[in-house]
XYZ file of C-alpha atoms in Angstrom:
534
model
C 53.645 104.055 65.132
C 55.694 101.190 63.651
C 58.386 103.771 63.238
C 61.801 102.045 62.603
C 63.086 105.055 62.154
C 60.964 108.421 61.131
C 62.034 109.376 57.670
C 62.765 112.416 56.428
C 60.536 115.651 55.389
C 60.683 116.506 52.363
C 60.424 120.249 50.466
C 59.192 121.121 47.012
C 60.589 124.579 45.982
C 58.314 126.182 42.826
C 58.540 129.665 40.972
C 55.365 131.706 41.278
C 54.607 135.314 39.652
C 51.566 136.483 39.313
C 48.279 134.330 40.865
C 51.002 132.200 42.307
C 51.138 128.032 42.040
C 51.281 126.413 44.999
C 51.570 122.966 44.734
C 47.899 121.349 45.775
C 46.808 124.713 46.842
C 43.210 124.095 45.244
C 40.845 123.106 48.020
C 39.272 119.267 47.232
C 35.965 118.494 48.469
C 36.993 115.629 50.479
C 39.477 117.388 52.493
C 38.553 118.878 56.108
C 37.629 122.515 54.792
C 41.359 122.760 54.676
C 42.402 125.716 52.590
C 45.684 126.724 51.290
C 46.364 130.530 50.545
C 48.648 131.156 47.598
C 50.881 134.293 47.733
C 53.452 135.683 45.067
C 56.904 134.846 45.990
C 59.774 136.754 44.291
C 62.110 133.223 44.404
C 61.940 129.683 44.815
C 59.756 127.919 47.510
C 60.132 124.268 48.888
C 57.254 122.037 49.495
C 58.926 119.289 52.258
C 58.267 115.880 53.085
C 58.489 114.172 56.257
C 58.749 110.488 56.152
C 58.477 108.320 58.980
C 60.551 105.226 57.702
C 63.584 105.314 55.305
C 61.857 106.924 52.572
C 61.370 110.365 53.792
C 62.234 112.618 51.463
C 62.050 116.479 51.014
C 60.896 118.202 47.854
C 61.877 121.339 46.861
C 59.964 122.587 44.130
C 61.555 125.319 41.926
C 59.984 128.313 40.756
C 61.626 130.188 37.691
C 60.513 132.711 35.726
C 57.736 130.993 33.808
C 54.179 131.015 35.246
C 52.416 127.538 35.526
C 50.034 126.717 32.687
C 46.173 125.317 33.318
C 46.500 121.750 32.932
C 50.412 121.150 33.525
C 52.134 118.673 35.626
C 55.321 119.843 37.203
C 58.371 117.558 37.550
C 60.584 117.108 40.589
C 63.805 115.423 40.829
C 64.757 113.180 43.934
C 69.003 114.234 44.589
C 71.394 111.690 45.487
C 71.231 109.725 48.447
C 74.508 111.386 49.989
C 73.682 115.057 48.999
C 73.750 115.862 52.867
C 76.997 114.921 54.917
C 76.789 112.490 57.855
C 76.103 114.999 60.343
C 73.049 116.440 58.470
C 74.271 119.915 58.580
C 76.128 120.607 54.842
C 75.729 119.779 51.823
C 78.341 118.002 49.636
C 79.658 118.183 46.023
C 78.095 122.229 46.023
C 79.922 123.234 42.838
C 78.343 119.792 40.985
C 74.927 120.787 42.937
C 74.593 124.269 41.631
C 75.372 123.035 38.133
C 72.786 120.314 38.150
C 70.256 122.996 39.629
C 70.996 125.417 36.637
C 70.817 122.586 34.393
C 67.436 121.338 35.851
C 65.840 125.005 35.693
C 67.031 125.382 32.440
C 64.839 121.889 31.110
C 61.917 122.958 33.113
C 62.015 120.884 36.118
C 60.124 122.581 38.981
C 61.848 121.243 41.965
C 64.338 118.322 43.443
C 63.472 116.077 46.129
C 66.449 115.557 49.150
C 66.194 112.436 51.784
C 67.446 112.968 55.461
C 67.574 110.301 57.001
C 66.241 110.066 60.906
C 69.342 108.022 61.959
C 71.730 110.639 61.109
C 69.384 113.579 62.239
C 68.665 112.001 65.565
C 71.561 109.662 66.519
C 71.199 110.462 70.291
C 67.960 110.049 72.039
C 66.153 113.718 71.552
C 69.011 115.217 70.181
C 67.989 116.346 66.828
C 70.639 117.771 64.672
C 68.594 118.690 61.684
C 70.348 121.764 60.647
C 69.213 125.335 59.289
C 72.966 125.254 57.943
C 71.540 122.594 54.950
C 68.974 125.142 53.595
C 71.669 127.664 53.668
C 74.108 125.793 51.671
C 71.333 125.252 49.604
C 70.548 129.227 48.807
C 74.131 129.275 47.959
C 73.884 126.585 45.511
C 71.225 127.731 43.670
C 71.697 130.932 42.637
C 69.393 133.741 41.685
C 67.076 131.114 39.133
C 67.429 127.517 40.899
C 65.904 125.234 43.251
C 65.636 125.824 47.432
C 66.373 122.844 50.136
C 64.608 121.111 52.859
C 66.058 118.076 54.939
C 63.419 114.969 54.916
C 64.224 112.586 57.865
C 64.204 109.046 56.918
C 64.294 106.517 59.151
C 64.849 102.874 58.084
C 67.626 100.309 56.852
C 67.053 100.014 53.305
C 70.156 97.778 52.992
C 70.863 99.711 49.731
C 71.988 102.766 51.423
C 72.782 101.268 54.147
C 71.623 103.815 57.088
C 69.926 101.868 59.917
C 67.674 103.576 62.502
C 69.094 105.543 65.285
C 70.987 103.927 67.797
C 69.246 104.663 70.678
C 66.090 103.017 68.766
C 67.888 100.279 67.954
C 69.341 99.483 71.406
C 65.721 99.737 72.343
C 64.792 96.880 69.877
C 67.674 94.897 71.342
C 66.313 95.131 74.686
C 62.584 94.200 73.724
C 62.832 92.224 70.598
C 59.409 92.205 70.172
C 59.377 96.095 69.486
C 60.397 95.073 65.828
C 58.345 92.927 63.605
C 58.491 89.350 63.356
C 57.108 86.543 60.659
C 56.244 82.975 61.913
C 59.540 81.845 61.499
C 60.676 84.269 64.047
C 62.731 86.379 61.489
C 62.719 90.236 62.843
C 62.779 93.041 60.892
C 64.335 95.943 61.836
C 63.451 98.459 59.110
C 60.512 100.004 61.304
C 58.697 99.370 64.651
C 55.698 97.117 64.581
C 52.607 98.827 64.596
C 51.666 96.814 67.361
C 53.040 99.150 69.840
C 52.063 102.206 68.532
C 50.755 103.620 71.454
C 52.883 101.922 74.097
C 56.037 103.747 75.973
C 58.531 101.484 74.267
C 60.825 103.916 73.478
C 62.424 105.733 76.665
C 58.841 106.064 78.029
C 57.520 107.560 74.701
C 55.347 105.419 72.197
C 56.845 105.539 68.470
C 53.728 107.596 67.616
C 55.077 110.276 70.218
C 58.603 109.988 69.263
C 57.410 110.786 65.679
C 55.226 113.355 66.562
C 58.293 114.702 68.566
C 60.168 114.773 65.177
C 57.830 116.288 63.334
C 57.307 118.908 66.240
C 61.080 119.545 66.052
C 61.053 119.908 62.225
C 58.419 122.774 62.223
C 59.970 124.566 65.117
C 63.523 124.403 63.513
C 62.256 125.411 60.111
C 59.298 127.729 61.078
C 60.692 130.680 59.339
C 60.239 128.225 55.917
C 56.985 126.869 56.323
C 54.318 127.969 53.907
C 57.605 130.132 51.886
C 60.248 128.062 51.197
C 58.663 124.799 52.469
C 55.190 124.617 50.687
C 54.342 120.286 51.731
C 55.477 117.600 53.601
C 55.477 114.230 52.936
C 54.850 111.662 56.089
C 56.748 108.590 56.330
C 54.195 105.724 57.107
C 56.113 102.347 56.987
C 58.953 100.927 55.493
C 60.568 102.807 52.657
C 58.245 105.807 53.550
C 55.415 103.317 52.662
C 51.800 102.901 54.364
C 52.883 99.280 54.177
C 54.212 95.899 56.515
C 57.860 95.048 55.796
C 56.647 91.559 54.116
C 59.987 91.505 52.175
C 62.917 93.515 52.982
C 62.998 97.059 50.720
C 66.196 96.373 49.472
C 64.819 93.047 48.083
C 61.675 94.840 46.701
C 63.201 95.451 43.001
C 64.068 91.671 42.883
C 60.528 90.560 44.389
C 58.631 91.794 41.073
C 60.637 89.450 39.322
C 61.353 86.484 41.454
C 57.396 86.669 42.628
C 57.834 86.375 46.289
C 54.469 86.048 48.088
C 56.193 87.820 51.735
C 55.462 86.950 54.665
C 52.803 88.467 57.420
C 54.512 90.523 59.831
C 52.269 89.686 62.806
C 54.003 87.293 65.517
C 55.338 89.752 67.761
C 53.834 89.904 71.091
C 51.938 93.062 70.514
C 50.648 92.173 67.071
C 49.465 88.621 68.603
C 47.655 90.534 71.637
C 45.743 92.801 69.476
C 44.508 89.177 67.186
C 44.001 87.533 69.966
C 41.494 90.429 71.511
C 39.870 90.740 68.096
C 39.481 86.463 67.664
C 38.241 86.158 71.326
C 35.747 89.348 70.565
C 33.860 87.508 67.813
C 34.333 84.223 69.517
C 36.658 82.587 67.771
C 39.252 82.108 70.295
C 41.444 79.435 67.284
C 42.126 82.092 64.947
C 44.112 84.380 67.423
C 46.937 82.286 67.212
C 48.856 83.802 64.310
C 48.611 84.288 60.726
C 47.590 81.295 58.351
C 49.265 78.637 58.786
C 48.938 77.502 54.930
C 50.437 80.427 53.291
C 53.525 78.445 52.838
C 57.205 79.946 51.683
C 58.235 82.962 50.347
C 59.272 81.756 46.838
C 56.349 79.154 45.871
C 53.819 79.358 43.698
C 50.643 80.635 45.136
C 48.227 77.933 42.996
C 50.119 75.645 45.596
C 49.158 77.136 48.649
C 45.901 76.434 51.154
C 45.806 79.750 51.585
C 46.518 82.073 48.675
C 45.319 79.663 45.482
C 42.250 81.078 43.669
C 39.685 78.804 45.743
C 41.790 79.295 49.018
C 41.296 79.985 52.495
C 41.982 83.911 51.962
C 38.391 83.495 50.645
C 36.792 81.797 53.518
C 35.430 83.521 57.220
C 38.496 83.213 58.445
C 40.646 84.762 55.884
C 38.326 87.708 55.886
C 38.596 87.941 59.314
C 42.399 87.603 59.406
C 42.617 90.072 56.405
C 40.266 92.787 57.824
C 42.404 92.609 60.924
C 46.164 92.744 59.479
C 44.881 95.820 57.115
C 42.952 97.296 59.551
C 45.825 97.967 62.012
C 47.586 99.077 58.859
C 45.250 101.937 57.704
C 44.663 102.677 61.887
C 48.355 103.151 62.019
C 48.361 105.552 58.888
C 45.459 107.112 60.547
C 46.926 107.687 63.857
C 50.207 109.550 61.480
C 47.899 111.511 59.297
C 45.931 112.960 62.283
C 49.346 114.093 64.506
C 50.953 115.563 61.527
C 47.733 117.322 60.201
C 47.756 118.747 63.899
C 51.816 119.770 64.113
C 51.606 121.122 60.379
C 48.113 123.033 60.695
C 48.208 127.057 60.173
C 51.601 126.518 58.755
C 50.127 126.470 55.122
C 51.720 123.118 53.987
C 50.392 120.271 51.985
C 50.898 116.707 53.260
C 50.976 113.609 51.291
C 51.814 109.891 51.998
C 52.980 107.188 50.107
C 51.490 103.613 49.164
C 53.680 100.697 47.841
C 53.826 99.729 44.332
C 53.215 96.100 45.161
C 52.204 94.856 41.673
C 53.726 91.326 40.854
C 50.582 88.955 41.932
C 48.055 91.523 40.545
C 47.022 88.701 38.102
C 46.198 86.116 40.677
C 42.983 86.209 42.208
C 44.224 86.493 46.173
C 46.971 89.268 45.534
C 49.287 87.448 47.799
C 52.273 89.911 47.861
C 49.535 92.755 48.293
C 48.127 90.845 51.457
C 51.484 90.280 52.967
C 52.048 94.029 52.634
C 49.264 94.746 54.452
C 46.644 95.782 51.257
C 43.434 93.518 51.722
C 42.885 93.842 47.736
C 41.708 91.092 45.969
C 39.507 89.831 42.869
C 36.686 90.604 44.960
C 37.593 93.134 47.394
C 39.092 96.914 46.720
C 41.714 97.567 48.855
C 42.625 101.028 48.391
C 39.419 103.144 48.562
C 39.530 102.868 52.263
C 43.512 103.895 52.137
C 42.396 106.964 49.594
C 39.992 107.703 52.088
C 42.031 107.697 54.902
C 43.953 110.216 53.246
C 41.386 112.451 52.204
C 40.053 112.975 55.824
C 43.401 114.575 56.457
C 44.145 116.425 53.289
C 46.788 114.349 52.489
C 48.066 113.665 48.727
C 48.299 110.043 47.709
C 52.100 109.306 46.382
C 52.395 106.332 44.078
C 54.947 104.953 41.858
C 55.315 102.609 39.061
C 54.230 105.065 36.265
C 56.800 103.581 33.706
C 55.820 100.083 34.059
C 54.212 98.226 31.295
C 52.220 94.834 31.659
C 53.368 92.975 28.387
C 56.687 93.993 29.494
C 57.022 93.080 32.714
C 54.927 89.591 32.319
C 57.928 88.201 29.965
C 59.927 87.854 33.272
C 56.404 87.184 35.903
C 53.441 86.676 34.085
C 51.646 87.027 37.139
C 52.849 90.889 37.436
C 50.484 93.435 36.400
C 52.097 96.612 37.125
C 49.951 99.122 34.827
C 46.900 97.623 35.948
C 47.917 98.230 39.238
C 48.334 101.468 39.029
C 45.108 102.035 37.408
C 43.223 100.736 40.099
C 45.523 103.349 42.473
C 44.516 106.227 40.134
C 41.110 105.799 40.444
C 40.721 105.371 43.349
C 42.429 108.530 44.001
C 40.296 109.989 41.578
C 36.679 108.316 43.675
C 38.006 110.197 46.295
C 38.862 113.477 44.906
C 42.727 113.281 46.334
C 45.450 115.299 44.391
C 48.256 112.442 43.419
C 51.935 112.287 43.066
C 53.564 109.933 40.852
C 56.969 108.167 40.626
C 59.182 105.779 38.433
C 59.737 102.233 40.117
C 63.123 101.898 37.963
C 65.233 104.624 36.723
C 64.712 104.106 33.443
C 66.101 107.056 30.971
C 64.091 105.415 27.109
C 61.400 107.455 25.484
C 59.198 104.340 26.391
C 59.580 104.792 30.131
C 58.863 108.615 29.424
C 55.744 107.776 27.257
C 53.917 105.403 29.600
C 54.417 107.877 32.409
C 52.561 110.504 30.123
C 50.006 107.752 29.375
C 49.492 106.835 32.957
C 49.178 110.812 34.078
C 46.604 111.586 31.419
C 44.713 108.381 32.715
C 44.437 110.369 36.101
C 43.637 113.594 34.399
C 41.486 112.960 31.901
C 37.983 114.364 32.368
C 38.702 116.349 35.651
C 38.439 119.896 35.864
C 41.404 121.109 37.460
C 43.758 117.683 37.904
C 46.114 117.936 40.898
C 48.900 115.930 39.790
C 53.065 115.771 40.264
C 55.785 113.422 39.070
C 58.673 112.764 41.208
C 61.921 111.195 38.669
C 63.517 108.928 40.735
C 66.556 109.795 40.769
C 69.341 111.960 39.713
C 72.946 111.132 38.931
C 75.532 111.567 36.280
C 73.663 109.051 33.716
C 70.873 111.613 33.137
C 73.054 114.201 32.171
C 74.256 112.127 29.417
C 73.501 113.748 26.071
C 70.772 111.154 25.123
C 69.352 110.532 28.545
C 69.191 114.381 28.688
C 67.515 115.266 25.378
C 65.026 112.406 26.513
C 64.200 113.942 29.743
C 63.937 117.614 28.802
C 61.490 116.252 25.772
C 59.574 114.700 28.687
C 59.454 117.753 31.077
C 57.977 120.272 28.235
C 55.431 117.218 27.591
C 54.509 117.230 30.731
C 53.821 121.038 31.026
C 51.786 120.639 28.138
C 50.231 117.192 28.869
C 46.781 118.147 27.329
C 48.311 118.964 24.370
C 50.267 115.491 24.186
C 48.837 113.111 21.632
C 51.195 110.737 20.654
C 55.102 109.398 20.769
C 57.556 111.460 22.522
C 59.372 111.655 19.268
C 56.781 114.080 17.839
C 57.923 116.743 20.268
C 54.382 117.731 21.574
C 53.817 120.887 19.572
C 54.109 123.111 22.552
C 57.953 124.357 23.046
C 58.086 126.392 25.884
C 61.788 125.535 26.393
C 64.391 124.820 24.556
C 66.061 121.753 25.594
C 70.069 122.773 26.834
C 72.685 122.273 24.380
C 75.424 119.541 25.630
C 77.437 122.282 26.735
C 75.130 123.630 29.106
C 75.437 120.471 30.834
C 78.742 118.995 30.459
C 80.206 120.722 33.638
C 77.319 118.927 35.561
C 78.251 115.149 34.272
C 81.953 116.020 34.746
C 81.383 117.679 38.334
C 79.841 114.152 39.575
């Protein structure tokens, strides 16, 4: 697999009473016959996510006293990046975490998401340090009515958090630079191992897929007693930032890429990717198509209409363009298939639900060729739907699809980048999930705490769920920090959580309060201690 570093498992805790609710526990017609048994638990349960890249996350779904209503959408909150110490053995700021968990539980949040990085938990070859101590610390912090915890391993260097791959993986990349992705200028990405060597023994005699499978087995064996109880789900990292994509643009630059309009670069110039491309070109008798990616895709920052490949009538829509893009996106899909198959096999019978994430690459959605999506590995253009194949792949392995951009609006983004259409992009992903009958997880792309952003999340949640008899949807808020607990922000967030729990009754603005108030927002005194504790 193209693991630069497998990301971390993520977990969800959910409270259950009566006919207990388990996250995404209902069988879906496209799932391979997978059924999850729901059990009544006397305490919160956790759903864990395993990520193969920098974005592995653990979701802890909280369960408190209330039984989840039909039509309610649970909300989870991602914990601070540094919530676990560098040894991945214990939790930091335990007092602050305990206060935070109580505040989140009072607001109606179902769980928290915690990230544990591969570069921290397996610094040395075959020496995993994922410890149960983290769970014990979490249990000590949560009290009787709060959340449970699990570690998620992340594996890529994200720049912002500054946690690289394990040293032993980086050493192998130094020995053989072609283990890492490369663009046409020879620039190497250290975020993720090239998927061109997915099944080749390039890591101390193991393939990247085998290394990731070993990490998942270690996780399963270490936390076996939590699986199906405390841990109810696992998100598998599939690429940079945990997302199924190529590192066409460095992860730490993605938040700026949407504003600058970066096209991205095709990541197919390491010897392993080139060997695959040549073989495919020779197979169809077009050897000259196998020497690399499009030579006329121009530079990262250029207007796509000024390039031969990406312009509206460019070579992306020619037989050569179709060949290359089919191969490039097909390799990514095969990579996702390999990891999902391993994960499904490893965790089969453990009563945990699996999920994977798709990148929110929206800044050229308003063009004909969608260049930034193409370089990321999504063969999605004005003439072709590139997300249906991904949704079908997730469905084959009973995976939930996770995607971001739920708070973004076309009109707002187009003031900065006229070609950006995050809202339209997300609607296409939501329709793909509906067509393929798979559950969905939503996330916010940026940390906005205003009412308008929360209202947009509600709007897009209803876009996915309207007309479905039993929509399986949850939302992960990214992320918890001291700003979340500021009085004005906390009131907005608490109102949002209540409305998500009664989303079928949501009619207009968040300011209306929704008409269903099962929980009152905690007073300022309830969370003042949390703010001070940060």
